[in-house]
C-alpha positions as YAML, in Angstrom:
chain: A
units: angstrom
residues:
- id: 1
  name: MET
  ca: [58.83, -27.37, -52.51]
- id: 2
  name: ALA
  ca: [55.10, -28.19, -52.78]
- id: 3
  name: LYS
  ca: [52.69, -25.40, -53.53]
- id: 4
  name: PRO
  ca: [50.18, -24.52, -50.78]
- id: 5
  name: PRO
  ca: [46.68, -26.06, -51.25]
- id: 6
  name: VAL
  ca: [45.08, -22.67, -51.96]
- id: 7
  name: VAL
  ca: [47.49, -21.92, -54.79]
- id: 8
  name: ARG
  ca: [47.08, -25.44, -56.22]
- id: 9
  name: THR
  ca: [43.26, -25.10, -56.12]
- id: 10
  name: ALA
  ca: [43.40, -21.72, -57.86]
- id: 11
  name: ILE
  ca: [45.62, -23.14, -60.62]
- id: 12
  name: TYR
  ca: [43.27, -26.11, -61.16]
- id: 13
  name: ALA
  ca: [40.21, -23.83, -61.17]
- id: 14
  name: ALA
  ca: [41.78, -21.47, -63.73]
- id: 15
  name: GLY
  ca: [42.82, -24.39, -65.90]
- id: 16
  name: GLY
  ca: [39.33, -25.92, -65.69]
- id: 17
  name: ILE
  ca: [37.64, -22.66, -66.62]
- id: 18
  name: GLY
  ca: [40.04, -22.21, -69.52]
- id: 19
  name: LEU
  ca: [39.40, -25.77, -70.74]
- id: 20
  name: VAL
  ca: [35.60, -25.38, -70.58]
- id: 21
  name: THR
  ca: [35.81, -22.01, -72.38]
- id: 22
  name: GLY
  ca: [38.02, -23.47, -75.08]
- id: 23
  name: VAL
  ca: [35.72, -26.45, -75.66]
- id: 24
  name: TYR
  ca: [32.68, -24.15, -75.79]
- id: 25
  name: LEU
  ca: [34.31, -21.86, -78.37]
- id: 26
  name: ALA
  ca: [35.56, -24.79, -80.44]
- id: 27
  name: PHE
  ca: [32.18, -26.52, -80.58]
- id: 28
  name: THR
  ca: [29.83, -23.57, -80.95]
- id: 29
  name: ASN
  ca: [31.83, -20.95, -82.83]
- id: 30
  name: TYR
  ca: [28.94, -18.76, -81.70]
- id: 31
  name: THR
  ca: [31.00, -15.91, -80.29]
- id: 32
  name: LEU
  ca: [33.31, -15.95, -83.31]
- id: 33
  name: GLY
  ca: [30.44, -15.07, -85.64]
- id: 34
  name: THR
  ca: [30.80, -18.15, -87.85]
- id: 35
  name: ASP
  ca: [28.04, -20.57, -88.83]
- id: 36
  name: ARG
  ca: [26.51, -22.71, -86.12]
- id: 37
  name: GLN
  ca: [27.66, -26.30, -86.04]
- id: 38
  name: TRP
  ca: [25.39, -29.07, -87.36]
- id: 39
  name: TRP
  ca: [24.93, -30.62, -83.91]
- id: 40
  name: LEU
  ca: [23.40, -27.41, -82.57]
- id: 41
  name: ILE
  ca: [20.92, -26.78, -85.39]
- id: 42
  name: ASP
  ca: [18.04, -28.43, -83.56]
- id: 43
  name: MET
  ca: [18.64, -26.38, -80.44]
- id: 44
  name: PHE
  ca: [19.06, -23.01, -82.11]
- id: 45
  name: ASP
  ca: [16.77, -23.34, -85.13]
- id: 46
  name: SER
  ca: [13.88, -25.53, -83.91]
- id: 47
  name: ALA
  ca: [10.38, -24.40, -84.83]
- id: 48
  name: SER
  ca: [8.43, -23.03, -81.89]
- id: 49
  name: VAL
  ca: [5.40, -20.87, -81.24]
- id: 50
  name: LYS
  ca: [5.94, -18.17, -78.68]
- id: 51
  name: PRO
  ca: [3.17, -17.06, -76.31]
- id: 52
  name: TYR
  ca: [0.61, -14.77, -78.00]
- id: 53
  name: GLU
  ca: [2.31, -15.37, -81.36]
- id: 54
  name: ALA
  ca: [-0.65, -17.38, -82.69]
- id: 55
  name: PRO
  ca: [-4.37, -17.10, -81.91]
- id: 56
  name: MET
  ca: [-5.70, -19.44, -79.23]
- id: 57
  name: ALA
  ca: [-7.37, -22.53, -80.66]
- id: 58
  name: PRO
  ca: [-11.11, -22.78, -80.01]
- id: 59
  name: LEU
  ca: [-12.45, -25.44, -77.66]
- id: 60
  name: PRO
  ca: [-13.49, -28.71, -79.31]
- id: 61
  name: GLU
  ca: [-17.19, -29.19, -79.93]
- id: 62
  name: GLY
  ca: [-19.00, -30.78, -76.99]
- id: 63
  name: VAL
  ca: [-16.57, -29.60, -74.30]
- id: 64
  name: VAL
  ca: [-18.35, -28.65, -71.08]
- id: 65
  name: SER
  ca: [-17.34, -25.42, -69.40]
- id: 66
  name: ARG
  ca: [-15.47, -25.79, -66.12]
- id: 67
  name: ASN
  ca: [-16.65, -22.36, -65.05]
- id: 68
  name: ARG
  ca: [-18.69, -22.82, -61.89]
- id: 69
  name: TYR
  ca: [-20.66, -19.66, -62.59]
- id: 70
  name: VAL
  ca: [-22.69, -20.99, -65.47]
- id: 71
  name: GLU
  ca: [-26.36, -21.85, -65.60]
- id: 72
  name: ASN
  ca: [-27.24, -24.72, -63.23]
- id: 73
  name: ALA
  ca: [-23.70, -24.90, -61.87]
- id: 74
  name: ASN
  ca: [-24.81, -25.20, -58.24]
- id: 75
  name: ARG
  ca: [-25.45, -28.84, -57.41]
- id: 76
  name: TYR
  ca: [-27.40, -27.86, -54.29]
- id: 77
  name: SER
  ca: [-29.75, -25.42, -56.05]
- id: 78
  name: PRO
  ca: [-33.30, -26.53, -56.90]
- id: 79
  name: GLU
  ca: [-32.50, -25.96, -60.59]
- id: 80
  name: GLY
  ca: [-29.35, -28.04, -60.40]
- id: 81
  name: ARG
  ca: [-31.01, -30.87, -58.50]
- id: 82
  name: ALA
  ca: [-33.91, -30.89, -60.98]
- id: 83
  name: MET
  ca: [-31.65, -31.50, -63.99]
- id: 84
  name: THR
  ca: [-32.35, -34.77, -65.80]
- id: 85
  name: ASN
  ca: [-30.45, -36.78, -68.36]
- id: 86
  name: PRO
  ca: [-31.29, -35.42, -71.83]
- id: 87
  name: TYR
  ca: [-29.73, -38.44, -73.57]
- id: 88
  name: PRO
  ca: [-31.26, -41.89, -74.07]
- id: 89
  name: VAL
  ca: [-30.15, -44.50, -71.53]
- id: 90
  name: ASP
  ca: [-29.48, -47.61, -73.59]
- id: 91
  name: ASP
  ca: [-26.84, -50.34, -73.62]
- id: 92
  name: ALA
  ca: [-24.37, -48.08, -75.45]
- id: 93
  name: ALA
  ca: [-24.81, -45.31, -72.88]
- id: 94
  name: LEU
  ca: [-24.36, -47.72, -69.97]
- id: 95
  name: ALA
  ca: [-21.26, -49.22, -71.59]
- id: 96
  name: SER
  ca: [-19.84, -45.72, -72.05]
- id: 97
  name: GLY
  ca: [-20.72, -44.86, -68.45]
- id: 98
  name: LYS
  ca: [-19.04, -48.00, -67.14]
- id: 99
  name: TRP
  ca: [-15.88, -47.33, -69.17]
- id: 100
  name: ASN
  ca: [-15.69, -43.70, -68.06]
- id: 101
  name: TYR
  ca: [-16.39, -44.67, -64.44]
- id: 102
  name: GLU
  ca: [-13.62, -47.27, -64.46]
- id: 103
  name: THR
  ca: [-11.25, -44.78, -66.12]
- id: 104
  name: TYR
  ca: [-11.88, -41.64, -64.05]
- id: 105
  name: CYS
  ca: [-13.81, -42.63, -60.91]
- id: 106
  name: ALA
  ca: [-12.59, -46.10, -59.89]
- id: 107
  name: PRO
  ca: [-9.10, -44.94, -58.81]
- id: 108
  name: CYS
  ca: [-10.72, -43.19, -55.84]
- id: 109
  name: HIS
  ca: [-14.13, -44.84, -55.47]
- id: 110
  name: GLY
  ca: [-13.11, -48.42, -56.32]
- id: 111
  name: VAL
  ca: [-13.96, -50.60, -59.32]
- id: 112
  name: ASP
  ca: [-17.08, -51.92, -57.56]
- id: 113
  name: ALA
  ca: [-17.91, -48.41, -56.25]
- id: 114
  name: THR
  ca: [-17.61, -49.49, -52.62]
- id: 115
  name: GLY
  ca: [-14.93, -46.89, -51.86]
- id: 116
  name: GLY
  ca: [-11.23, -47.07, -51.15]
- id: 117
  name: GLY
  ca: [-9.83, -47.22, -54.66]
- id: 118
  name: PRO
  ca: [-6.13, -47.89, -55.31]
- id: 119
  name: VAL
  ca: [-5.03, -44.25, -55.03]
- id: 120
  name: THR
  ca: [-6.64, -43.99, -51.59]
- id: 121
  name: ASP
  ca: [-5.93, -47.51, -50.31]
- id: 122
  name: SER
  ca: [-3.70, -47.30, -47.26]
- id: 123
  name: THR
  ca: [-3.63, -50.98, -46.27]
- id: 124
  name: ASP
  ca: [0.14, -50.99, -46.78]
- id: 125
  name: GLY
  ca: [0.51, -48.06, -44.37]
- id: 126
  name: LYS
  ca: [1.15, -45.43, -47.06]
- id: 127
  name: LYS
  ca: [-1.35, -42.60, -47.26]
- id: 128
  name: ARG
  ca: [-1.84, -41.78, -50.93]
- id: 129
  name: PHE
  ca: [-4.57, -39.18, -50.86]
- id: 130
  name: MET
  ca: [-6.22, -36.75, -48.48]
- id: 131
  name: ALA
  ca: [-9.20, -39.01, -47.87]
- id: 132
  name: PRO
  ca: [-10.60, -42.30, -49.19]
- id: 133
  name: GLY
  ca: [-13.15, -41.97, -52.00]
- id: 134
  name: PRO
  ca: [-16.57, -42.65, -50.49]
- id: 135
  name: ALA
  ca: [-18.69, -45.62, -51.50]
- id: 136
  name: LEU
  ca: [-21.10, -44.78, -54.32]
- id: 137
  name: ALA
  ca: [-22.88, -48.13, -54.43]
- id: 138
  name: SER
  ca: [-25.22, -48.83, -51.53]
- id: 139
  name: GLY
  ca: [-24.41, -45.44, -50.11]
- id: 140
  name: LEU
  ca: [-23.78, -42.02, -51.53]
- id: 141
  name: SER
  ca: [-25.49, -42.22, -54.94]
- id: 142
  name: LYS
  ca: [-28.93, -42.97, -53.55]
- id: 143
  name: LEU
  ca: [-28.87, -39.77, -51.48]
- id: 144
  name: TYR
  ca: [-28.74, -37.40, -54.44]
- id: 145
  name: PRO
  ca: [-30.78, -36.77, -57.60]
- id: 146
  name: ASP
  ca: [-29.26, -37.15, -61.05]
- id: 147
  name: GLY
  ca: [-28.64, -33.42, -61.44]
- id: 148
  name: HIS
  ca: [-26.55, -33.32, -58.27]
- id: 149
  name: LEU
  ca: [-24.40, -36.27, -59.42]
- id: 150
  name: TYR
  ca: [-23.97, -34.78, -62.90]
- id: 151
  name: LEU
  ca: [-22.91, -31.37, -61.55]
- id: 152
  name: THR
  ca: [-20.53, -33.02, -59.09]
- id: 153
  name: LEU
  ca: [-18.87, -34.88, -61.95]
- id: 154
  name: ARG
  ca: [-18.81, -31.76, -64.13]
- id: 155
  name: ASN
  ca: [-17.71, -29.16, -61.57]
- id: 156
  name: GLY
  ca: [-16.14, -31.19, -58.77]
- id: 157
  name: GLY
  ca: [-16.94, -31.11, -55.09]
- id: 158
  name: ALA
  ca: [-15.25, -30.81, -51.69]
- id: 159
  name: LEU
  ca: [-12.17, -32.96, -52.38]
- id: 160
  name: MET
  ca: [-13.24, -34.25, -55.76]
- id: 161
  name: PRO
  ca: [-11.81, -32.63, -58.89]
- id: 162
  name: ALA
  ca: [-13.95, -31.62, -61.87]
- id: 163
  name: TYR
  ca: [-14.00, -33.97, -64.85]
- id: 164
  name: SER
  ca: [-15.45, -31.72, -67.56]
- id: 165
  name: TRP
  ca: [-11.94, -31.58, -69.03]
- id: 166
  name: ALA
  ca: [-12.06, -35.35, -69.61]
- id: 167
  name: MET
  ca: [-15.67, -36.11, -70.56]
- id: 168
  name: ASP
  ca: [-18.18, -34.33, -72.73]
- id: 169
  name: ASP
  ca: [-21.75, -33.73, -71.61]
- id: 170
  name: GLN
  ca: [-23.10, -37.03, -72.90]
- id: 171
  name: GLU
  ca: [-20.29, -38.99, -71.26]
- id: 172
  name: LEU
  ca: [-20.87, -37.25, -67.92]
- id: 173
  name: TRP
  ca: [-24.55, -38.21, -68.06]
- id: 174
  name: SER
  ca: [-23.62, -41.77, -69.05]
- id: 175
  name: VAL
  ca: [-21.65, -42.08, -65.80]
- id: 176
  name: VAL
  ca: [-24.71, -40.94, -63.85]
- id: 177
  name: ALA
  ca: [-26.80, -43.55, -65.67]
- id: 178
  name: TYR
  ca: [-24.21, -46.22, -64.88]
- id: 179
  name: LEU
  ca: [-24.14, -45.25, -61.20]
- id: 180
  name: ARG
  ca: [-27.88, -45.85, -61.04]
- id: 181
  name: THR
  ca: [-27.34, -49.49, -62.09]
- id: 182
  name: LEU
  ca: [-25.17, -50.17, -59.03]
- id: 183
  name: PRO
  ca: [-26.67, -51.95, -55.99]
- id: 184
  name: ASP
  ca: [-29.02, -49.80, -53.89]
- id: 185
  name: SER
  ca: [-28.18, -46.63, -55.85]
- id: 186
  name: THR
  ca: [-31.63, -45.52, -56.98]
- id: 187
  name: TYR
  ca: [-32.53, -42.05, -55.78]
- id: 188
  name: ILE
  ca: [-35.80, -41.73, -53.89]
- id: 189
  name: ASP
  ca: [-37.01, -38.18, -53.35]
- id: 190
  name: PRO
  ca: [-37.40, -37.72, -49.57]
- id: 191
  name: ALA
  ca: [-40.46, -35.52, -50.05]
- id: 192
  name: ALA
  ca: [-42.15, -38.14, -52.24]
- id: 193
  name: ALA
  ca: [-41.14, -40.92, -49.83]
- id: 194
  name: SER
  ca: [-42.58, -39.10, -46.80]
- id: 195
  name: GLY
  ca: [-45.79, -38.37, -48.74]
- id: 196
  name: ALA
  ca: [-46.16, -42.05, -49.64]
- id: 197
  name: GLN
  ca: [-45.76, -43.10, -45.99]
- id: 198
  name: GLU
  ca: [-48.53, -40.79, -44.73]
...
């Protein structure tokens, strides 16, 4: 006479649990108090540093603080807008700015800075980001002074993340210098422009 399904399931479950327990005990010997097996040494005896076990490493030299509440952190403040590039703008700086732009900015703003980079491109019907990166050439860059662009790169903006984790101060300014070489991207102070027209 065949056993009922419930009884058969219980027998299989008990046998499975017993088999797993036996294999565990045979391979680890952990509960028997004997030495750990060679194949478990890496798992049990690997070197690791637990939280708060070692002092925190200092920040590398040249790292820019991501704290928004530092001097000149507000890109809309007069002090922030008045900031200027303290580094020389030469071929090396522009090359660095171009490389950093293509590495960190082009995915959203496009390689030619006309907007709609590959992570925002939705021509295939797939939305990849909250909003397309706006055009920086012939558009956004010319509306803002260098200090505003620098602080936007350093601290982030509305949907844009901060990049002070990726670039040091000189590299951030090199991107601003590179942006100014793009078509129709030279900033003209509205106050100075209106004064010149009068």
